[in-house]
GROMACS .gro file of C-alpha atoms in nm:
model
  325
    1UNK     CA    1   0.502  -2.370  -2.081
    2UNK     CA    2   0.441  -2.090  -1.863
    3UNK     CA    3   0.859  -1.937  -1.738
    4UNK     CA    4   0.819  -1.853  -1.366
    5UNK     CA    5   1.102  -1.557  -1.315
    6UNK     CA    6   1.386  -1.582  -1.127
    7UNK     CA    7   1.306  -1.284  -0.913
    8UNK     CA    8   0.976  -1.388  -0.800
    9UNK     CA    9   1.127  -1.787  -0.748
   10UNK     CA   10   1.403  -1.593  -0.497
   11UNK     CA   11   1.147  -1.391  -0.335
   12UNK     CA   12   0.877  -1.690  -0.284
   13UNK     CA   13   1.151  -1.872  -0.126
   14UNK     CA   14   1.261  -1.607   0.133
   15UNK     CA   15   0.967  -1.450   0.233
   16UNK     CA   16   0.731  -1.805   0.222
   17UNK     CA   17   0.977  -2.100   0.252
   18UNK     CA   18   0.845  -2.439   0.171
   19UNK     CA   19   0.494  -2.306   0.090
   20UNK     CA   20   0.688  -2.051  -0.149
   21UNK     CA   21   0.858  -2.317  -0.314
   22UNK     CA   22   0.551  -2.518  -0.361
   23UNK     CA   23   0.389  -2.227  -0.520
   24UNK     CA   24   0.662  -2.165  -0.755
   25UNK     CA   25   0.668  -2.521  -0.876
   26UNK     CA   26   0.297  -2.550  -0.932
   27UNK     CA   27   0.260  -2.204  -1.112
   28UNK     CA   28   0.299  -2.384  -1.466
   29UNK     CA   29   0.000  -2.634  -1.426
   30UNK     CA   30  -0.190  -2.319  -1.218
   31UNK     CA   31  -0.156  -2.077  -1.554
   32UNK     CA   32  -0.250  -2.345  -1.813
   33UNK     CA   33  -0.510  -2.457  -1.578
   34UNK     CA   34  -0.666  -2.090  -1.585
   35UNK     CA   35  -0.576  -2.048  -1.963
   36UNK     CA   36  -0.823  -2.349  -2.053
   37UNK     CA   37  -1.063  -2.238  -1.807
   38UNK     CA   38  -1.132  -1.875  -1.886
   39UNK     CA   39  -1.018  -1.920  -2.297
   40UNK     CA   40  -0.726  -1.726  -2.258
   41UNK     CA   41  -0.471  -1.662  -2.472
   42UNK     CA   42  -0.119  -1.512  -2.360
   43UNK     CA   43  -0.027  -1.254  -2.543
   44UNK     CA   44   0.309  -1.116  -2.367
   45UNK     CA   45   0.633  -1.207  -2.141
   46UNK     CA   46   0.490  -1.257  -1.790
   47UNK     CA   47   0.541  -1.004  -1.566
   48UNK     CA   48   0.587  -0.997  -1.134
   49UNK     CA   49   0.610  -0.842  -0.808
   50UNK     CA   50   0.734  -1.040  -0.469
   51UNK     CA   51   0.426  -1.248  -0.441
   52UNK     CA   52   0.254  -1.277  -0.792
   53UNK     CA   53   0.276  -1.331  -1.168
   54UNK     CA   54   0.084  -1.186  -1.382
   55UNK     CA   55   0.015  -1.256  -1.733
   56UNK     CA   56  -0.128  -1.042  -2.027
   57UNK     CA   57  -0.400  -1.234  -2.166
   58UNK     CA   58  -0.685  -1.188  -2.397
   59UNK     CA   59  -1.004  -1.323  -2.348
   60UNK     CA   60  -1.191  -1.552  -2.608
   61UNK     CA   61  -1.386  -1.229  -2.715
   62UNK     CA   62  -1.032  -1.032  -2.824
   63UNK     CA   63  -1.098  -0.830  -2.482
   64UNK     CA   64  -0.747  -0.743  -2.302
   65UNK     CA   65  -0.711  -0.866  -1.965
   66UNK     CA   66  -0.448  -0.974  -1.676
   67UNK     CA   67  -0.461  -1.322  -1.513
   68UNK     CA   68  -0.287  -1.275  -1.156
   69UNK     CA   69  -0.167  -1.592  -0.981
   70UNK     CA   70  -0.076  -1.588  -0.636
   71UNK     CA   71  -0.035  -1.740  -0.299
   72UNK     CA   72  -0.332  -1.705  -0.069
   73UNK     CA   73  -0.275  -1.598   0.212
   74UNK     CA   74  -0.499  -1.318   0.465
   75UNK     CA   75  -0.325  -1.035   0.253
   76UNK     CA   76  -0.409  -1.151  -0.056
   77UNK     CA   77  -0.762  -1.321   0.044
   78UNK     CA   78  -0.903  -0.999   0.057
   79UNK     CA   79  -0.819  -0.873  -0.245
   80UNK     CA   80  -1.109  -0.955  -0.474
   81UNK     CA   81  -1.363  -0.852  -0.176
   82UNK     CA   82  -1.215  -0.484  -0.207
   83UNK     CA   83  -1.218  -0.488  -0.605
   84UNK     CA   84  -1.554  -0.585  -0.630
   85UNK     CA   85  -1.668  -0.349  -0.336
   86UNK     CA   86  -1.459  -0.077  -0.551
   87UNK     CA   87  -1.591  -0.218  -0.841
   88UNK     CA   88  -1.386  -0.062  -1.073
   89UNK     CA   89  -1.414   0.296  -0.955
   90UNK     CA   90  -1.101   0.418  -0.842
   91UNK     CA   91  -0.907   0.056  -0.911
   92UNK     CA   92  -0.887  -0.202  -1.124
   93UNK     CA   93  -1.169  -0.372  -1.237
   94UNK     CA   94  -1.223  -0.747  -1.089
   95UNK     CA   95  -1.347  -0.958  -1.417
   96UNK     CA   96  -1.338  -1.325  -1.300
   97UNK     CA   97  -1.204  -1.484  -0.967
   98UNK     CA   98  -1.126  -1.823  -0.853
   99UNK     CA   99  -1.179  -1.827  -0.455
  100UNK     CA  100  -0.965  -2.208  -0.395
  101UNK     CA  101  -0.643  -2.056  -0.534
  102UNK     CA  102  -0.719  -1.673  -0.487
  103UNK     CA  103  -0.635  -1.649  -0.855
  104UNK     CA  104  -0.745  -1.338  -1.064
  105UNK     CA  105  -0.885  -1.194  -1.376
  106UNK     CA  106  -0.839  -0.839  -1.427
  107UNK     CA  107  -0.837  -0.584  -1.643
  108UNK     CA  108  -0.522  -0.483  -1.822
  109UNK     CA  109  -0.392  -0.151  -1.747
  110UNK     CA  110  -0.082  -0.026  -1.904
  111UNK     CA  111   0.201  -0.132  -1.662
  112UNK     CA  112   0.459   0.099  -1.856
  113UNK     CA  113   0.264   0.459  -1.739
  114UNK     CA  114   0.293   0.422  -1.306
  115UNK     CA  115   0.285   0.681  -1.117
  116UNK     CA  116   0.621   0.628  -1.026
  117UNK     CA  117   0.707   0.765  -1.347
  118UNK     CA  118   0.565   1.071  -1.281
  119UNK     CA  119   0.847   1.320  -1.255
  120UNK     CA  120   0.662   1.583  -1.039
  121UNK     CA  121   0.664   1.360  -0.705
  122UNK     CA  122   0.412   1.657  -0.571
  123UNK     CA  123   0.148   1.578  -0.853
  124UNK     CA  124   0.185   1.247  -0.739
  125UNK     CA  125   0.114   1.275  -0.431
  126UNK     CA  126  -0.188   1.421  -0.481
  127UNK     CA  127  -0.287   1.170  -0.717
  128UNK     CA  128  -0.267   0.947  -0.433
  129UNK     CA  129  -0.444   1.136  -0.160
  130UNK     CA  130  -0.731   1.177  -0.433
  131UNK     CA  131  -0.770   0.853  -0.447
  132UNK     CA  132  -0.730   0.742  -0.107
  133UNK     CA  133  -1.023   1.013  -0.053
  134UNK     CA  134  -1.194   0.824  -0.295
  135UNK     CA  135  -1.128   0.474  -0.216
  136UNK     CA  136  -1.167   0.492   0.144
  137UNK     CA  137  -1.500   0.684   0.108
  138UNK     CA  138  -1.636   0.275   0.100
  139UNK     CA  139  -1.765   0.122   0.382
  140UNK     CA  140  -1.551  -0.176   0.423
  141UNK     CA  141  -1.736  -0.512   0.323
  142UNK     CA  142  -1.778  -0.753   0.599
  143UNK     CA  143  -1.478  -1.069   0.608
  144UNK     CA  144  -1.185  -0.822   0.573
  145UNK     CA  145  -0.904  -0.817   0.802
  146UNK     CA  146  -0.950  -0.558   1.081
  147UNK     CA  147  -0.713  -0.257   1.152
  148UNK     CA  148  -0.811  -0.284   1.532
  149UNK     CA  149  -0.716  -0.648   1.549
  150UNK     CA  150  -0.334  -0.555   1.404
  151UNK     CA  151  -0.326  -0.228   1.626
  152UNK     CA  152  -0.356  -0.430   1.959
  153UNK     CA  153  -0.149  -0.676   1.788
  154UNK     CA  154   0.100  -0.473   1.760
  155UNK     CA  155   0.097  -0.326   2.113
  156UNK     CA  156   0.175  -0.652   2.247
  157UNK     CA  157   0.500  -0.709   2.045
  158UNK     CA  158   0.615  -0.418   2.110
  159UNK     CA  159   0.797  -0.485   2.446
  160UNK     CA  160   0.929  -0.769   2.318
  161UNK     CA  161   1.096  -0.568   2.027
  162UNK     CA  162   1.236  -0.310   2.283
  163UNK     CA  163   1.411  -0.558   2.493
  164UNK     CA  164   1.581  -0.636   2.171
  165UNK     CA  165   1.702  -0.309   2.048
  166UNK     CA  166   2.016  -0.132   2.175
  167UNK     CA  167   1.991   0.174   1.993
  168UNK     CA  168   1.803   0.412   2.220
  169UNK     CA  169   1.729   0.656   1.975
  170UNK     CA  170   1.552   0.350   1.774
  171UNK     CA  171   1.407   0.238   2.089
  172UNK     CA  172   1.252   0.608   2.189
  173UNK     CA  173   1.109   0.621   1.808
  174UNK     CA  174   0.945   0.257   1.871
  175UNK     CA  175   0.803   0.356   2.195
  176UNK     CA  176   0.658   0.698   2.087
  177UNK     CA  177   0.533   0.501   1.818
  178UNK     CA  178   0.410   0.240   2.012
  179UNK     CA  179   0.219   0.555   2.263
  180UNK     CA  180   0.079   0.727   1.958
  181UNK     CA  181  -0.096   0.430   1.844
  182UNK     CA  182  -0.217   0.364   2.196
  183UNK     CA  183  -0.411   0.712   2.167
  184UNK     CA  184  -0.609   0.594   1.892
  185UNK     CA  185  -0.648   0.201   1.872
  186UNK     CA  186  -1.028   0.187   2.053
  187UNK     CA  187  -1.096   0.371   1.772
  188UNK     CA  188  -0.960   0.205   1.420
  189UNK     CA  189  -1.247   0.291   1.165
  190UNK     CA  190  -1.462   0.106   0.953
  191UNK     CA  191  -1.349   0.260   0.621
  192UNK     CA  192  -1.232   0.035   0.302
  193UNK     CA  193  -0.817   0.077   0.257
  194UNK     CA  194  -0.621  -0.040   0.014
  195UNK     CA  195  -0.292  -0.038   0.287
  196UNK     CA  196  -0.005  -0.055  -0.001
  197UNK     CA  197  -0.066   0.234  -0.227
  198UNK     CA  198   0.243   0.342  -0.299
  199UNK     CA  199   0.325   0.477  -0.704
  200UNK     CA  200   0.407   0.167  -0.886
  201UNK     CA  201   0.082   0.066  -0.726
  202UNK     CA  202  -0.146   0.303  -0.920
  203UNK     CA  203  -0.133   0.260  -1.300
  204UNK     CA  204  -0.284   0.480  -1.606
  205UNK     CA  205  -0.540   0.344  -1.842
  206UNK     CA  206  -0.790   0.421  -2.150
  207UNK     CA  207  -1.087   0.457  -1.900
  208UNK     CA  208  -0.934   0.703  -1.600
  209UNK     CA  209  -0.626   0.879  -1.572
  210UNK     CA  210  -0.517   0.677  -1.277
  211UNK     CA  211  -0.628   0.337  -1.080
  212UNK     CA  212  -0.491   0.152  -0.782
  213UNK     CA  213  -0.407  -0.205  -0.800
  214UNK     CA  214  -0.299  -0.463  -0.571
  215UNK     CA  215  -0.469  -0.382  -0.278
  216UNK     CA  216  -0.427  -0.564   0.063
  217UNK     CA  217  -0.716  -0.438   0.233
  218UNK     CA  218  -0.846  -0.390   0.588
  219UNK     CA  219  -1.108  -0.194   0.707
  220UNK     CA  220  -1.020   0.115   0.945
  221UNK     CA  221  -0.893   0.429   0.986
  222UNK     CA  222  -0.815   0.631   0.660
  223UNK     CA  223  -0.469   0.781   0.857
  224UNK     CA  224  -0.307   0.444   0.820
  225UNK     CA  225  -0.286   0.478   0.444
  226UNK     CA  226  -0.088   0.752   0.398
  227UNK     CA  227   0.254   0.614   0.508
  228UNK     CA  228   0.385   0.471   0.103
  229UNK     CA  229   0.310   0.790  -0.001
  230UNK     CA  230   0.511   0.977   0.219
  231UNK     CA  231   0.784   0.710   0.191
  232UNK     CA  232   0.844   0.634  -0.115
  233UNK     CA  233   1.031   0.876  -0.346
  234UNK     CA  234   1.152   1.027  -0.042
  235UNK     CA  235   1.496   1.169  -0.126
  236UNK     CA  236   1.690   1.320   0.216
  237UNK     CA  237   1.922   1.433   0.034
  238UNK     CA  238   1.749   1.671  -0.208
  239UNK     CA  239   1.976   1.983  -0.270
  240UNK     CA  240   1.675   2.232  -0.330
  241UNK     CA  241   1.536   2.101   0.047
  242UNK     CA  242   1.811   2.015   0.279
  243UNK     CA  243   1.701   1.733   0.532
  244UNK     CA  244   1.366   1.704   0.320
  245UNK     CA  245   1.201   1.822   0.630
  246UNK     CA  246   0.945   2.080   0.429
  247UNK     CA  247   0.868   1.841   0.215
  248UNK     CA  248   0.780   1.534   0.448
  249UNK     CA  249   0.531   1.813   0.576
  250UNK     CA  250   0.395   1.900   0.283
  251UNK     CA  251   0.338   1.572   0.174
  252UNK     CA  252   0.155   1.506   0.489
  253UNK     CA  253  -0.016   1.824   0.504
  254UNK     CA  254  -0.150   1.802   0.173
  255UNK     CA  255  -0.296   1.425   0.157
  256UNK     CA  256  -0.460   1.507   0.538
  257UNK     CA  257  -0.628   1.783   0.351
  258UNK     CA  258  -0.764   1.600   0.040
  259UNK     CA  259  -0.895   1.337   0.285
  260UNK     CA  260  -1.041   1.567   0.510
  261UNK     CA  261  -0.842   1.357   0.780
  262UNK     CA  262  -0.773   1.529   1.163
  263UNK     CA  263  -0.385   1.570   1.140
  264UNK     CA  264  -0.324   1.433   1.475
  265UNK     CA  265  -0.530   1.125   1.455
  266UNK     CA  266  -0.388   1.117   1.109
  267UNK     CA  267  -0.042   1.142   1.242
  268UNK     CA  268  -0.121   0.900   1.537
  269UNK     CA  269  -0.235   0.633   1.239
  270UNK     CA  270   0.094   0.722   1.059
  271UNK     CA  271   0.342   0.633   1.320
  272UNK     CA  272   0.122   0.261   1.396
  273UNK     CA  273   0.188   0.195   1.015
  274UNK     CA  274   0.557   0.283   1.088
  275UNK     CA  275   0.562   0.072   1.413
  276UNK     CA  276   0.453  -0.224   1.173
  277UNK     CA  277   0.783  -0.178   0.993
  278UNK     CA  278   1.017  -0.152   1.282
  279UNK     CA  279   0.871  -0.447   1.454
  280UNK     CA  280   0.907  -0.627   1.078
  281UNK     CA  281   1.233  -0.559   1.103
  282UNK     CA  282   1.353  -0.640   1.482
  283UNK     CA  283   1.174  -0.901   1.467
  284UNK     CA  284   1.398  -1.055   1.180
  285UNK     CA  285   1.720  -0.936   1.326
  286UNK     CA  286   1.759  -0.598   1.151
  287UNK     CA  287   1.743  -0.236   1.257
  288UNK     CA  288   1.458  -0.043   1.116
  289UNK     CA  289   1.539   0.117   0.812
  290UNK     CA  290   1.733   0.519   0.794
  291UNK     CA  291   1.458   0.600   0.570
  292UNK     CA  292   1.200   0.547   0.764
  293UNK     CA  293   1.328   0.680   1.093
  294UNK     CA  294   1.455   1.003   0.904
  295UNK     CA  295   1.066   1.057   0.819
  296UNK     CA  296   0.925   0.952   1.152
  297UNK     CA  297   1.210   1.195   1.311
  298UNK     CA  298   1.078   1.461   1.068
  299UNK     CA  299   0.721   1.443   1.069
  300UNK     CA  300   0.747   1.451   1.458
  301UNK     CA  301   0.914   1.826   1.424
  302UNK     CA  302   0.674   1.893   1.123
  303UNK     CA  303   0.669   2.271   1.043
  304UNK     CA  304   0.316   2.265   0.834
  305UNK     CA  305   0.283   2.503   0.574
  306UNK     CA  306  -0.098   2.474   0.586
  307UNK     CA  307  -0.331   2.547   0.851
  308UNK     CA  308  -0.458   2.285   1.051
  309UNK     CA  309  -0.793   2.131   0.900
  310UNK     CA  310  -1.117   2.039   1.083
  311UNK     CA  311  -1.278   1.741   0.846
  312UNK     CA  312  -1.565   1.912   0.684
  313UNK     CA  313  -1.922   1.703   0.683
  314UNK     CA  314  -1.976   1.509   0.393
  315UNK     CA  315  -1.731   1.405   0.155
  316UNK     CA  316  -1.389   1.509   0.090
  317UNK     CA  317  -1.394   1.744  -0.150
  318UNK     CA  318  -1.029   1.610  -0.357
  319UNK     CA  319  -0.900   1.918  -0.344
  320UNK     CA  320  -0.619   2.059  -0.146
  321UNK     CA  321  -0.545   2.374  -0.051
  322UNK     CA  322  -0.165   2.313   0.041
  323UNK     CA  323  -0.097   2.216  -0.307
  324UNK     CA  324   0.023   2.532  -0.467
  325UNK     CA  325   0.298   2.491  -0.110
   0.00000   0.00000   0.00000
């Protein structure tokens, strides 16, 4: 009998409700159901995020893998379309996939070395931006969720998220937000993103230093996937950088280089993926978060301590020449 943690039970139920609760009780039959199918045998304590559990397996030839259970849903629906597009270059490496339940086989990775780990947070973020460069350098496949479609989505709930916040400084971030995004959503790209690589989402293994996982891809412009980077391990309150203001530039400064990415279409992509969060978080009664204003408030001022970059023709080149700082 497969234990379903409490964590992911509590999450399932707030973020999905009934259909979260439904999930959770079926995930027993699900795993053995997968187990039979694919000969696999467990061979550790199951592990989670909000939406999935995943459980170290190894396949009826001794080979190590992961079998990933999860709701589908149009996050998660795309998943398998990016890993195979990626096909293991860059990311994890799809092995088997069941398209009725959006259930997973994948490679096992070592889920103790994340990035997140890594105590130089500027090493990191280059990590990321290399492989954003890389990842996004795909075409995205056809059936993927399209950045245009949320941008104009997005545009239209904004006035309705205004009229419900009283805190005008919140309200003037949302609405330069809101005319940022404006500048640039006839034009949302055609690239492959990944959309939630933040550290604990990129994981070492035998085969590469570093590889994304959980992707929850759409295709468009590579600008919109630099926001977890810049957000997470973001510490205002850093002694050696009061205000963290250099740093939120050089963060930005440095993946817009490795990607080759115009800064102010870049930027203009940025504040739409922060627009997503504030409208998240009106929309379910709560102010957007002091994090994320603090870096929106902070980017806007951004002193750069690289010189602006023209994308070069051809490929990014991974390297970045704001990374000595």
């Amino acid at each position: 009998m497969i234990h379903v943690p409490e964590e992911l039970a509590a999450a399932q139920e707030k973020f999905n409700g009934a259909a979260g609760r439904a999930f959770v009780s079926g995930l027993p039959g699900l795993a053995a159901a997968f187990l039979e199918h694919w000969d696999l045998r467990v061979t550790g304590a199951p592990m989670h995020g909000v939406s999935a559990l995943v459980l170290p397996v190894d396949r009826a030839d001794g080979t190590p893998a992961v079998l990933k259970l999860q709701i589908l849903d149009e996050e998660t629906e795309g998943e398998p379309v990016a890993l195979r597009a990626w096909d293991g270059d860059g990311a994890v490496r799809l092995l088997d996939h069941d398209t009725s339940t959006g259930t997973l086989l994948l490679e096992r990775l070592d889920p103790a070395r994340t990035l997140a780990r890594l105590p130089d947070v500027r090493e990191a973020v280059l990590v990321v931006a290399r492989l954003l460069a890389h990842l996004t350098g795909t075409p995205a496949p056809a059936g993927l969720r399209h950045l245009g479609d949320i941008a104009h989505a997005l545009l239209e709930r904004t006035p309705g998220a205004l009229s419900r916040t009283p805190d005008p400084a919140v309200r003037r971030t949302v609405a330069d937000c809101a005319a940022a995004l404006r500048e640039v959503a006839d034009e949302p790209g055609d690239r492959l993103l990944h959309w939630d690589l933040h550290y604990d989402n990129v994981l070492a293994a035998d085969r590469a230093p570093w590889l994304a996982i959980d992707p929850k891809p759409l295709a468009g412009d590579p600008g919109f996937d630099l926001w977890p980077a810049l957000a997470n391990r973001f510490d205002a309150d850093d002694p050696d950088d009061p205000g963290n203001t250099a740093d939120t530039a050089w963060r930005f400064d440095a993946m817009t280089d490795v990607l080759g990415l115009d800064r102010d279409r870049a930027r203009a992509w940025t504040y739409a993926r922060l627009l997503q969060n504030c409208l998240w978080h009106i929309e379910d009664g709560r102010p957007p978060t002091p994090r994320e204003l603090e870096i929106a408030h902070r980017l806007r001022r951004r002193p750069s301590r690289c010189a602006p970059t023209t994308p070069a023709p051809g490929p990014p080149s991974g390297r970045s020449d704001c990374a000595t700082g």
